[in-house]
Tab-separated table of C-alpha atoms and ligand atoms in Angstrom:
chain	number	residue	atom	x	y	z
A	1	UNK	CA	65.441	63.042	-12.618
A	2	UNK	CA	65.887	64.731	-9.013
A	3	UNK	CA	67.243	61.931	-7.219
A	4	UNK	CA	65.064	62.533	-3.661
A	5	UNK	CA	62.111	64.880	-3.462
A	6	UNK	CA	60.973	65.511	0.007
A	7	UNK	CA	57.136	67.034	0.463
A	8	UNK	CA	56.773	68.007	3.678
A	9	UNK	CA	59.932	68.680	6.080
A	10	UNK	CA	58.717	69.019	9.261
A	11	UNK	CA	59.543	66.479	12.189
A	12	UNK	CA	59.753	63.255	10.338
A	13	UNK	CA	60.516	64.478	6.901
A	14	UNK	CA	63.254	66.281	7.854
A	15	UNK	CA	64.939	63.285	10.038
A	16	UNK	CA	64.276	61.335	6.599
A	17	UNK	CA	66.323	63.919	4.721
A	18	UNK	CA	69.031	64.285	6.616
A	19	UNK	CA	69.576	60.166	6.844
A	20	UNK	CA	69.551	60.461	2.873
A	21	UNK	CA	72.053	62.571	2.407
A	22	UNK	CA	74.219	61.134	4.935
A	23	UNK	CA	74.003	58.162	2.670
A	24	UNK	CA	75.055	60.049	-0.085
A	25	UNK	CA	71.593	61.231	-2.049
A	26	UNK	CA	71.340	64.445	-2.512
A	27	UNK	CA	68.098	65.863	-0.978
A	28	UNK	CA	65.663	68.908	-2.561
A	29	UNK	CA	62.971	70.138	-0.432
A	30	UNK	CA	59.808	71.201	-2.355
A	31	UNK	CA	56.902	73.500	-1.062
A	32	UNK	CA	57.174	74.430	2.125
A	33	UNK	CA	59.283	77.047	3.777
A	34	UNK	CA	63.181	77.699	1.991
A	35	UNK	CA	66.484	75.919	4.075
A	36	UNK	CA	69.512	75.593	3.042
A	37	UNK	CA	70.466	72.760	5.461
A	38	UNK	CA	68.500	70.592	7.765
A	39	UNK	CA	70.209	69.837	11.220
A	40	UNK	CA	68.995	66.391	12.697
A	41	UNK	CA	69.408	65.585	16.715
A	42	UNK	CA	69.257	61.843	18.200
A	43	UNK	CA	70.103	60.392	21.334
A	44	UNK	CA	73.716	59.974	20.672
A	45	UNK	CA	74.586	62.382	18.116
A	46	UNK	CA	74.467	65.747	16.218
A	47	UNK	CA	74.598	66.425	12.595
A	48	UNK	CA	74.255	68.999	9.572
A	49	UNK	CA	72.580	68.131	6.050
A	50	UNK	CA	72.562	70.392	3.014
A	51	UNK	CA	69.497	70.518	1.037
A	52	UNK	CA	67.944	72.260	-2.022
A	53	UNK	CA	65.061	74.120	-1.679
A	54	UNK	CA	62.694	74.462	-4.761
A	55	UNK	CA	59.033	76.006	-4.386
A	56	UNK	CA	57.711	74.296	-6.959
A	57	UNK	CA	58.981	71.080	-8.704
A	58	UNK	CA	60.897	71.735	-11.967
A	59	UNK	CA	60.454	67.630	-13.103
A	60	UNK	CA	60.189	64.170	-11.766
A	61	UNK	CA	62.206	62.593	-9.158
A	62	UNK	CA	63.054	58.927	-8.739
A	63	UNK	CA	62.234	58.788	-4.838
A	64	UNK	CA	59.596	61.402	-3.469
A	65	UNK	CA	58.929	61.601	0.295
A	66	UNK	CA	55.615	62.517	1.522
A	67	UNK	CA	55.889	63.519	5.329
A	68	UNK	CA	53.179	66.271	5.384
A	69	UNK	CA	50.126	65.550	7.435
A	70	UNK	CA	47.711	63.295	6.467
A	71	UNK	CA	45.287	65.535	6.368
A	72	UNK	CA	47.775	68.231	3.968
A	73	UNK	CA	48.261	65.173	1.420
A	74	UNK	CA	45.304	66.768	-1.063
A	75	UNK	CA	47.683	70.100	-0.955
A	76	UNK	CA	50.362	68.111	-2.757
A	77	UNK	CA	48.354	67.437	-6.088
A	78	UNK	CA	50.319	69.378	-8.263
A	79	UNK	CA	53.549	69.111	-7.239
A	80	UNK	CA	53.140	65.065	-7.394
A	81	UNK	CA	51.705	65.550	-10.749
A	82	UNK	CA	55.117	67.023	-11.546
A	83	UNK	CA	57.427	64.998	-10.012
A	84	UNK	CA	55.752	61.168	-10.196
A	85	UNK	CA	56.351	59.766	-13.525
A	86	UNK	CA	57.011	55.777	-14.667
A	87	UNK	CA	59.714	54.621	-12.459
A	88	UNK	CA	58.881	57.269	-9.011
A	89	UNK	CA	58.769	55.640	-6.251
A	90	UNK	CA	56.847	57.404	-3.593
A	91	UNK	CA	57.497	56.667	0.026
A	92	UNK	CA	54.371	57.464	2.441
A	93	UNK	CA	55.897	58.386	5.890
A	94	UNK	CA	52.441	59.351	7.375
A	95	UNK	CA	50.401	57.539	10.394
A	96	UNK	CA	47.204	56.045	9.432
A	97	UNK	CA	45.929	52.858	7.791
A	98	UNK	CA	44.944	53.823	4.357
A	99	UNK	CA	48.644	55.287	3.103
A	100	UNK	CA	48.253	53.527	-0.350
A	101	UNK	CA	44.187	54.936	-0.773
A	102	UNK	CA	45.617	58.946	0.320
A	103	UNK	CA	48.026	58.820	-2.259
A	104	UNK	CA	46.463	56.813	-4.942
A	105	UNK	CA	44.665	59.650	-6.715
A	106	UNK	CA	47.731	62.206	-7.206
A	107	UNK	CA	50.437	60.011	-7.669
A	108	UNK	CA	49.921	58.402	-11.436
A	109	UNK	CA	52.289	55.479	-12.683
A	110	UNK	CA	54.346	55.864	-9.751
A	111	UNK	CA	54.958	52.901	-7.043
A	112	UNK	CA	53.369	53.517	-3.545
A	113	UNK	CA	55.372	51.981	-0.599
A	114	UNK	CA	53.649	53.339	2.610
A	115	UNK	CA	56.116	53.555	5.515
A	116	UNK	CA	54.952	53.361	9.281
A	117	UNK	CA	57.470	55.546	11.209
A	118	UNK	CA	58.433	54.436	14.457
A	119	UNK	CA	61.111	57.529	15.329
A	120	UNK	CA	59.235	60.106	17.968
A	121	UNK	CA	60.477	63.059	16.254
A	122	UNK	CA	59.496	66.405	17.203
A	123	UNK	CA	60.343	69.552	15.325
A	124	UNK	CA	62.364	71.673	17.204
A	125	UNK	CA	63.285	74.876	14.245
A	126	UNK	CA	62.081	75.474	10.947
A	127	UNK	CA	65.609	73.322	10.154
A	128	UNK	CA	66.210	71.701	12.836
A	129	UNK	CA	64.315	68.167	14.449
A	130	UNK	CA	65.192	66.077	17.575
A	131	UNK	CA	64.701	62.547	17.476
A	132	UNK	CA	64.377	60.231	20.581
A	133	UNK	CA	64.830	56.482	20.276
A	134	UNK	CA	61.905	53.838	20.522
A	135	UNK	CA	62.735	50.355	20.755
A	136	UNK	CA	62.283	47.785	17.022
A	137	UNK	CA	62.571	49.579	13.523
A	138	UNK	CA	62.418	53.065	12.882
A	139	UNK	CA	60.815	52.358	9.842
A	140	UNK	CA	58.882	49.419	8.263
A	141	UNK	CA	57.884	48.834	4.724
A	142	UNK	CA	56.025	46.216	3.103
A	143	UNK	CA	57.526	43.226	1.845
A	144	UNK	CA	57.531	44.117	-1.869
A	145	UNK	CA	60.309	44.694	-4.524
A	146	UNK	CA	59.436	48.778	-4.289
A	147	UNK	CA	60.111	48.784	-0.675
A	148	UNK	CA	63.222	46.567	-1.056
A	149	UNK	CA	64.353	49.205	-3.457
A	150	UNK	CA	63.855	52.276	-0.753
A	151	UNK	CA	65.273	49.981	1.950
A	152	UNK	CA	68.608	49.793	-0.069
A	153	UNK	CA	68.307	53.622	-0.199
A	154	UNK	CA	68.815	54.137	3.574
A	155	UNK	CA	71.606	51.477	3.635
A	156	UNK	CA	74.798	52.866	5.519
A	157	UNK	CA	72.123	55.241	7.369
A	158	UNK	CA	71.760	55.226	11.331
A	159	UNK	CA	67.970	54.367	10.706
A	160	UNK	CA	67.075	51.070	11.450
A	161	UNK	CA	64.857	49.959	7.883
A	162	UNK	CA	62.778	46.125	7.989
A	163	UNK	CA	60.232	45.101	6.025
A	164	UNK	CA	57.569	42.933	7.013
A	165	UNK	CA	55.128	40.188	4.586
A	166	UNK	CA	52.147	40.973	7.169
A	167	UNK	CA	51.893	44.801	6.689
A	168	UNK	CA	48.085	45.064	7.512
A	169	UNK	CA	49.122	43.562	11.317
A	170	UNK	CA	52.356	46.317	11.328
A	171	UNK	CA	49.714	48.987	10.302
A	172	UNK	CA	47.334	48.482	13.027
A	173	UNK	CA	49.971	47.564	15.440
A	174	UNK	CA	51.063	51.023	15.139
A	175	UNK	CA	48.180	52.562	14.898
A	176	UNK	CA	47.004	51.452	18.414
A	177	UNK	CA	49.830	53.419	19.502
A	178	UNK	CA	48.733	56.201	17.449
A	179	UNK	CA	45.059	56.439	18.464
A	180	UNK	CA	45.904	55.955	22.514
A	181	UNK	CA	48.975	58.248	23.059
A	182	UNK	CA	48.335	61.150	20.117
A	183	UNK	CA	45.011	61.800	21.625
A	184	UNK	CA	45.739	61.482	25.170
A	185	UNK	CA	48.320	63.807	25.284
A	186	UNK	CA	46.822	66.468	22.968
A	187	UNK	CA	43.710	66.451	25.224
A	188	UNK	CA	45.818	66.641	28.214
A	189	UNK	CA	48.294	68.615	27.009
A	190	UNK	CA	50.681	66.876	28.402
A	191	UNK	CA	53.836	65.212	27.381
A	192	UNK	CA	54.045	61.029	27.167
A	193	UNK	CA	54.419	61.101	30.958
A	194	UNK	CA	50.881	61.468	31.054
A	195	UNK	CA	50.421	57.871	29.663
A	196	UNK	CA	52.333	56.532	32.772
A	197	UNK	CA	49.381	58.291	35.030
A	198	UNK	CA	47.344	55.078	36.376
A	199	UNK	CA	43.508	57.012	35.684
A	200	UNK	CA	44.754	57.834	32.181
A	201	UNK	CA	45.497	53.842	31.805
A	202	UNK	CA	41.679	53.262	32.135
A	203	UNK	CA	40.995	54.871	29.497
A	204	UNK	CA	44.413	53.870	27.132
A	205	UNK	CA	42.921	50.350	27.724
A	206	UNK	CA	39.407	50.822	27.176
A	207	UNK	CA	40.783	52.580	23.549
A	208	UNK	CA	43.017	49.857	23.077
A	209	UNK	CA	40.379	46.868	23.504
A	210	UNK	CA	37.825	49.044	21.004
A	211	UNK	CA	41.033	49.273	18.651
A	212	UNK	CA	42.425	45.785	18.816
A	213	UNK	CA	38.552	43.857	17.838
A	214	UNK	CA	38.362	46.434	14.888
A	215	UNK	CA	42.038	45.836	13.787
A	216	UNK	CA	41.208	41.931	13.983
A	217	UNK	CA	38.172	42.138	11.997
A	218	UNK	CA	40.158	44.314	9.148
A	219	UNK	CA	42.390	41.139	9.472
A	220	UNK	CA	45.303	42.067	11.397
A	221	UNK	CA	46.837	38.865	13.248
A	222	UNK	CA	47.114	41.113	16.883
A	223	UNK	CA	48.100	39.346	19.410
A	224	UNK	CA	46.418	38.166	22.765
A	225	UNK	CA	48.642	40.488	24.692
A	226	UNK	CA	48.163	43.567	22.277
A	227	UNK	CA	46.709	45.611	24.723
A	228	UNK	CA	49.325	45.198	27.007
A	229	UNK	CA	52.002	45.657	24.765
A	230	UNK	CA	50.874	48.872	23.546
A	231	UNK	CA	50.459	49.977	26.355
A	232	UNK	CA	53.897	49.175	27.412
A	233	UNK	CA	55.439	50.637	24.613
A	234	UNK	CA	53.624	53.967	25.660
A	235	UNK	CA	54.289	53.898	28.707
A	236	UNK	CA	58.420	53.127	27.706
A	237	UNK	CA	58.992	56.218	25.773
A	238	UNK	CA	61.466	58.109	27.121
A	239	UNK	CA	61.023	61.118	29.520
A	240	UNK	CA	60.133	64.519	27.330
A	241	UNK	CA	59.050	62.199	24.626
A	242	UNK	CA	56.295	64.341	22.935
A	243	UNK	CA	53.520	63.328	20.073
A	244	UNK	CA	52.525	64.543	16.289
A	245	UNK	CA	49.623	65.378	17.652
A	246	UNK	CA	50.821	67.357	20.512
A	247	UNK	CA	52.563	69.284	18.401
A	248	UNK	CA	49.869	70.751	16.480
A	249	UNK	CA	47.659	71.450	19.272
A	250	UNK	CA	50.558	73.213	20.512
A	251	UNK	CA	50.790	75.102	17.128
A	252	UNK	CA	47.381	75.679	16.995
A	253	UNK	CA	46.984	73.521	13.727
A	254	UNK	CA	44.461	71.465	12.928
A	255	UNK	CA	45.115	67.513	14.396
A	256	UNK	CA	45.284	65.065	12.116
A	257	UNK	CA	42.380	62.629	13.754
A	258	UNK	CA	40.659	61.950	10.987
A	259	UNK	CA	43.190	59.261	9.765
A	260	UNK	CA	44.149	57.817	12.716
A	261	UNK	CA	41.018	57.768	15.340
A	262	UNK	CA	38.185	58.459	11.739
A	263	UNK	CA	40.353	55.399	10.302
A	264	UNK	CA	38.734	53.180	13.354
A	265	UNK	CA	35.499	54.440	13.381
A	266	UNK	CA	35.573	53.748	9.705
A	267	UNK	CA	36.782	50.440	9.892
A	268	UNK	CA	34.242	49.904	13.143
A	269	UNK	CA	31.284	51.086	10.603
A	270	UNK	CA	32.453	48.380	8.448
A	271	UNK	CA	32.024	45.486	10.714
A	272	UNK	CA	29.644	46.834	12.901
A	273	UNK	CA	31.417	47.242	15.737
A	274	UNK	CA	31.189	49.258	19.559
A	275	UNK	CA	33.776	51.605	19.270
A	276	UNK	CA	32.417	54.370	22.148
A	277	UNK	CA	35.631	55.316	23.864
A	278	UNK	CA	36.760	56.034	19.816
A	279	UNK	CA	33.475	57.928	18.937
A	280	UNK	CA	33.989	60.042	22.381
A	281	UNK	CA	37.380	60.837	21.764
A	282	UNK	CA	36.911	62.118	18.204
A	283	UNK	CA	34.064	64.482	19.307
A	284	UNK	CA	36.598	66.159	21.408
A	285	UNK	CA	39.131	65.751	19.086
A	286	UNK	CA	36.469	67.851	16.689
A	287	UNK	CA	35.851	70.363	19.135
A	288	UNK	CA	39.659	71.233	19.309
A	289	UNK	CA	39.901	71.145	15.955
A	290	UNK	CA	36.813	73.936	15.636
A	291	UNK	CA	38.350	76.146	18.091
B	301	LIG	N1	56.475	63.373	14.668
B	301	LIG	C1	56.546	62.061	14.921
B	301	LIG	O1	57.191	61.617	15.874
B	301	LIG	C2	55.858	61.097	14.031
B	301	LIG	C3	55.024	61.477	13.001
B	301	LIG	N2	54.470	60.526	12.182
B	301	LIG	C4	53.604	60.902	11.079
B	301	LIG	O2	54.400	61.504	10.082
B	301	LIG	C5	53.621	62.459	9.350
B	301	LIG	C6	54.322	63.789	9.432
B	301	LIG	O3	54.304	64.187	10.794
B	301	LIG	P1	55.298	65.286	11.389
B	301	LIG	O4	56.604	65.232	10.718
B	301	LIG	O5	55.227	65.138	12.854
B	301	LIG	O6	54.510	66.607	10.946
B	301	LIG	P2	55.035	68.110	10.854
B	301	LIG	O7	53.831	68.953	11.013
B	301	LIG	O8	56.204	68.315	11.754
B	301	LIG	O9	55.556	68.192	9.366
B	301	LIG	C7	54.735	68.383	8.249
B	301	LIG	C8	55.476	69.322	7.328
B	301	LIG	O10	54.770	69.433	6.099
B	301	LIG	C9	54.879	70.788	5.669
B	301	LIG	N3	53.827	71.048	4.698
B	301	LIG	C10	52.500	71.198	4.919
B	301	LIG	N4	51.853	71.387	3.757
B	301	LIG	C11	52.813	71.372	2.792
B	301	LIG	C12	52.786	71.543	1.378
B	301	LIG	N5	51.635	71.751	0.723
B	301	LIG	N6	53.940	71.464	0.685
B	301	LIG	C13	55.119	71.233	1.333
B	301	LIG	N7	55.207	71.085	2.667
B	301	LIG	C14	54.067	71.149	3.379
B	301	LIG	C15	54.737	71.571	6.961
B	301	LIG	O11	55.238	72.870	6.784
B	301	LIG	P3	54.720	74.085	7.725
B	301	LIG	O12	54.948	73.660	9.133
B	301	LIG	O13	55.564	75.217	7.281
B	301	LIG	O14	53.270	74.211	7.425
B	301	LIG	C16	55.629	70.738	7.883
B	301	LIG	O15	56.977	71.123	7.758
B	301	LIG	C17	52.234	62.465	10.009
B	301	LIG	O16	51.378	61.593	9.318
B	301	LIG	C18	52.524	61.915	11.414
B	301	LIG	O17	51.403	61.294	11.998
B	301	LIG	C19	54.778	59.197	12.295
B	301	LIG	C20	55.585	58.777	13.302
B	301	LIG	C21	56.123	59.671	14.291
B	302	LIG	C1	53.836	56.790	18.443
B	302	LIG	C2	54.276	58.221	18.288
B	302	LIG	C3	53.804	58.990	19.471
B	302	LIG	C4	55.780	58.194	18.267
B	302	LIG	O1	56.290	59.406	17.928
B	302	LIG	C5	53.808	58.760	16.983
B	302	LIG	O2	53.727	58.039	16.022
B	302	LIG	C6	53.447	60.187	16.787
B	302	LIG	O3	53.983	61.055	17.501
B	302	LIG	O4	52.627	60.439	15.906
């Protein structure tokens, strides 16, 4: 079996290999664009990974990585009907809510472990990505004997791994981070300054309140001060910090707001919630994506 498989290399998947195979596991990149190495920036140090590069899978792996967009995950179906056999594990380092439900229908007798990704990575080369520190873990997992299993993976990496019993409050914890500061700034344009700007905390809050009642009624266990502490953690990344979503307006690729503001709106639908602010921002949201 190929020991790590990684489907999608860009920003995040590429700062995923490169803390595998400093621990050791040898790293093959499938799809994609070839490398032959992956270099991997953070605040404090420098370093150079060699990978393989195949275009297609040649067999199952024991640990695949899926760090494409959310919206790209259909795109993988035949190379995870390839490499997912009994005993995959198959680590889901997207944004979103509904990791396990994405995956689900390409990914056979393999274990799911969704991932939420707290590193702020931004692609900076076709090898190369920069990542700038945010306070907590850099990655969470669920509280289950898969994730255990990938946690132990990462051991002896400078990646800070936790797992956590209450993973529906860690999903929608991040993801009112992800529906405040990945549309603001691809709307604006601008960098995560912009989120420091006191008219764009109007509307941060107004998103955050909308997000926070639909998160509850999902049953996340947010706290009283959610809004605020969002909004904090925004407004704390560090200068140049940029988003996902950013990124691919910048690229001129489609953004991936159907599973981060469409997972709201869905969930509002559900309970029949208000969710305007939401609803307003994914129109827009639309119309960059048409243009
Ligand atoms: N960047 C960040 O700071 C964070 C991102 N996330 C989440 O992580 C996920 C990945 O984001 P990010 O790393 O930023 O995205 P990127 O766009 O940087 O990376 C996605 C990569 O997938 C590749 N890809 C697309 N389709 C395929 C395919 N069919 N086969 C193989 N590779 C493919 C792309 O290649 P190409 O470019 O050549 O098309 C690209 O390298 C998203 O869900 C995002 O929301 C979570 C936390 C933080
Ligand atoms: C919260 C944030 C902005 C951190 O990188 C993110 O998850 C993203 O860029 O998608």
């Amino acid at each position: 079996m190929t020991p790590t498989a990684i489907l999608g290399a860009g920003a995040i998947g590429m700062a995923l290999a490169a803390h595998l195979d400093s621990t050791g596991h040898p790293v093959t990149l499938v799809g994609g664009r070839p490398r032959t190495s992956i270099t991997l920036t953070t605040p404090t140090t420098t370093s150079t990974h060699p990978v393989a590069h195949e275009p297609v899978p040649t067999g199952p792996a024991e640990l695949v990585v899926v760090a494409v967009k959310a919206h790209q995950t259909p795109e993988l179906a035949g190379a995870l009907r390839v490499l997912c056999a009994e005993g995959t594990t198959v680590l889901v380092a997207q944004n979103g809510v509904e990791h396990r439900e994405r995956l689900a229908p390409f990914t056979g007798p393999a274990a799911i472990v969704p991932a939420i990704a707290y590193l702020n990575a931004e692609r900076t080369a076709v090898d190369r990505t920069s990542v700038r520190s945010t306070p907590g873990p850099d990655l969470l997992l669920p509280d289950d004997d898969a994730a255990r299993a990938v946690a132990g993976r990462f051991a002896g990496a400078d990646l800070r791994v936790a797992t956590t019993s209450d993973f529906t409050t860690a999903l929608w914890t991040k993801l009112l981070l992800n529906v405040t500061g990945n549309p603001i700034t691809a709307l604006t344009g601008r960098r995560a300054e912009v989120l420091r700007d006191e008219h764009v905390g109007a509307v941060a809050e107004a998103l955050l309140t909308e997000a926070v009642a639909v998160g509850r009624a999902e049953g996340a266990d947010l706290p009283d001060d959610a809004v605020a502490g969002a909004l904090a953690w925004l407004r704390g990344l560090a200068d140049g910090a940029t988003s996902s979503m950013l990124q691919d307006r910048e690229a001129g690729s489609p953004l991936e707001n159907d599973a981060l503001t469409g997972a709201v709106l869905r969930a509002a639908d559900r309970h029949g919630l208000p969710v305007p602010t939401h609803r307003t921002v994914n129109a827009l949201l639309g119309v960059v994506n048409r243009t």
